[in-house]
Amino acid sequence: MSILRNTHELSVSDAAQRGVAGLVADAEGGTDLVVTRHRRPVAAVVSMNRLAELDRAESDLRDLALVLARAATDSGNRTSLDDVLGAFGHTRQSLAELDDSE
């Protein structure tokens, strides 16, 4: 099953015969092209809009995976800011007194 919609496959030889202009015209028209070598997919030609969709989907899936991983491993234990500051030898007051240029 392909993640590409409205997909056409063509060999490297066929792609070379079509030329870059032909491949780009198809992609601009909404056709995703999969270029094959020895019947194996080796490259894809997609429009910039489709590439942006795929990039957004990838980002969304990465975020979803992170949320699911955090939900699956969340023990419910929380660490207070004061405890974290103390572990690094600071307090809220000592941070407030720091010079911004440091």
mmCIF file of C-alpha atoms in Angstrom:
data_model
loop_
_atom_site.group_PDB
_atom_site.id
_atom_site.type_symbol
_atom_site.label_atom_id
_atom_site.label_comp_id
_atom_site.label_asym_id
_atom_site.label_seq_id
_atom_site.Cartn_x
_atom_site.Cartn_y
_atom_site.Cartn_z
ATOM 1 C CA MET A 1 0.000 0.000 0.000
ATOM 2 C CA SER A 2 1.408 3.354 -1.022
ATOM 3 C CA ILE A 3 1.228 6.520 1.049
ATOM 4 C CA LEU A 4 1.131 8.426 -2.204
ATOM 5 C CA ARG A 5 -2.260 9.159 -3.775
ATOM 6 C CA ASN A 6 -2.947 9.219 -7.484
ATOM 7 C CA THR A 7 0.379 7.470 -8.048
ATOM 8 C CA HIS A 8 1.856 6.312 -11.307
ATOM 9 C CA GLU A 9 4.925 4.122 -11.547
ATOM 10 C CA LEU A 10 7.424 4.387 -14.336
ATOM 11 C CA SER A 11 10.863 2.967 -14.931
ATOM 12 C CA VAL A 12 14.019 5.043 -14.920
ATOM 13 C CA SER A 13 14.149 4.602 -18.695
ATOM 14 C CA ASP A 14 10.580 5.848 -19.118
ATOM 15 C CA ALA A 15 11.273 8.777 -16.781
ATOM 16 C CA ALA A 16 14.337 9.711 -18.840
ATOM 17 C CA GLN A 17 12.271 9.623 -22.033
ATOM 18 C CA ARG A 18 9.568 11.809 -20.456
ATOM 19 C CA GLY A 19 12.170 14.322 -19.391
ATOM 20 C CA VAL A 20 12.217 16.583 -16.374
ATOM 21 C CA ALA A 21 9.616 18.944 -17.843
ATOM 22 C CA GLY A 22 7.123 16.094 -18.291
ATOM 23 C CA LEU A 23 7.697 14.739 -14.787
ATOM 24 C CA VAL A 24 7.314 18.203 -13.271
ATOM 25 C CA ALA A 25 4.115 18.848 -15.234
ATOM 26 C CA ASP A 26 2.589 15.620 -13.883
ATOM 27 C CA ALA A 27 3.598 16.505 -10.316
ATOM 28 C CA GLU A 28 2.167 20.008 -10.672
ATOM 29 C CA GLY A 29 -1.050 18.427 -11.933
ATOM 30 C CA GLY A 30 -1.378 16.339 -8.783
ATOM 31 C CA THR A 31 0.079 13.045 -9.970
ATOM 32 C CA ASP A 32 2.694 11.510 -7.702
ATOM 33 C CA LEU A 33 5.291 9.587 -9.709
ATOM 34 C CA VAL A 34 7.282 6.657 -8.408
ATOM 35 C CA VAL A 35 10.376 5.896 -10.447
ATOM 36 C CA THR A 36 11.452 2.254 -10.395
ATOM 37 C CA ARG A 37 14.659 0.431 -11.232
ATOM 38 C CA HIS A 38 14.339 -3.305 -11.779
ATOM 39 C CA ARG A 39 10.719 -2.970 -10.539
ATOM 40 C CA ARG A 40 11.865 -1.537 -7.198
ATOM 41 C CA PRO A 41 10.841 2.009 -6.189
ATOM 42 C CA VAL A 42 13.942 4.221 -6.050
ATOM 43 C CA ALA A 43 12.614 7.786 -6.270
ATOM 44 C CA ALA A 44 9.451 9.863 -6.193
ATOM 45 C CA VAL A 45 8.432 13.069 -7.927
ATOM 46 C CA VAL A 46 5.743 15.025 -6.069
ATOM 47 C CA SER A 47 4.496 18.594 -6.093
ATOM 48 C CA MET A 48 5.691 21.036 -3.450
ATOM 49 C CA ASN A 49 2.167 21.074 -1.993
ATOM 50 C CA ARG A 50 2.254 17.291 -1.595
ATOM 51 C CA LEU A 51 5.743 17.445 -0.094
ATOM 52 C CA ALA A 52 4.483 20.005 2.445
ATOM 53 C CA GLU A 53 1.560 17.680 3.296
ATOM 54 C CA LEU A 54 3.957 14.788 3.834
ATOM 55 C CA ASP A 55 6.245 16.960 5.990
ATOM 56 C CA ARG A 56 3.269 18.023 8.156
ATOM 57 C CA ALA A 57 2.120 14.419 8.463
ATOM 58 C CA GLU A 58 5.618 13.346 9.488
ATOM 59 C CA SER A 59 5.749 16.065 12.138
ATOM 60 C CA ASP A 60 2.286 15.147 13.435
ATOM 61 C CA LEU A 61 3.231 11.463 13.638
ATOM 62 C CA ARG A 62 6.459 12.297 15.486
ATOM 63 C CA ASP A 63 4.479 14.376 18.001
ATOM 64 C CA LEU A 64 1.905 11.600 18.391
ATOM 65 C CA ALA A 65 4.635 9.021 18.993
ATOM 66 C CA LEU A 66 6.159 11.251 21.672
ATOM 67 C CA VAL A 67 2.790 11.735 23.395
ATOM 68 C CA LEU A 68 2.088 8.000 23.311
ATOM 69 C CA ALA A 69 5.559 7.166 24.636
ATOM 70 C CA ARG A 70 5.179 9.667 27.456
ATOM 71 C CA ALA A 71 1.706 8.373 28.315
ATOM 72 C CA ALA A 72 2.944 4.780 28.339
ATOM 73 C CA THR A 73 5.911 5.544 30.602
ATOM 74 C CA ASP A 74 4.358 8.168 32.906
ATOM 75 C CA SER A 75 4.680 7.001 36.495
ATOM 76 C CA GLY A 76 2.710 9.934 37.855
ATOM 77 C CA ASN A 77 5.702 11.115 39.887
ATOM 78 C CA ARG A 78 6.484 14.803 39.549
ATOM 79 C CA THR A 79 9.514 16.827 40.616
ATOM 80 C CA SER A 80 9.001 20.350 41.858
ATOM 81 C CA LEU A 81 10.931 23.266 40.415
ATOM 82 C CA ASP A 82 12.412 23.938 43.851
ATOM 83 C CA ASP A 83 13.781 20.371 44.025
ATOM 84 C CA VAL A 84 15.361 20.722 40.574
ATOM 85 C CA LEU A 85 16.898 24.082 41.467
ATOM 86 C CA GLY A 86 18.226 22.601 44.711
ATOM 87 C CA ALA A 87 19.868 19.744 42.812
ATOM 88 C CA PHE A 88 21.827 22.369 40.881
ATOM 89 C CA GLY A 89 22.683 24.404 43.978
ATOM 90 C CA HIS A 90 20.158 27.175 43.367
ATOM 91 C CA THR A 91 16.987 28.578 44.823
ATOM 92 C CA ARG A 92 14.388 30.826 43.236
ATOM 93 C CA GLN A 93 16.010 33.724 45.089
ATOM 94 C CA SER A 94 19.537 32.879 43.877
ATOM 95 C CA LEU A 95 18.267 32.777 40.277
ATOM 96 C CA ALA A 96 16.544 36.142 40.685
ATOM 97 C CA GLU A 97 19.829 37.636 41.934
ATOM 98 C CA LEU A 98 21.854 36.463 38.933
ATOM 99 C CA ASP A 99 23.117 39.144 36.584
ATOM 100 C CA ASP A 100 21.427 38.799 33.164
ATOM 101 C CA SER A 101 24.774 39.234 31.408
ATOM 102 C CA GLU A 102 26.188 36.034 32.951
#
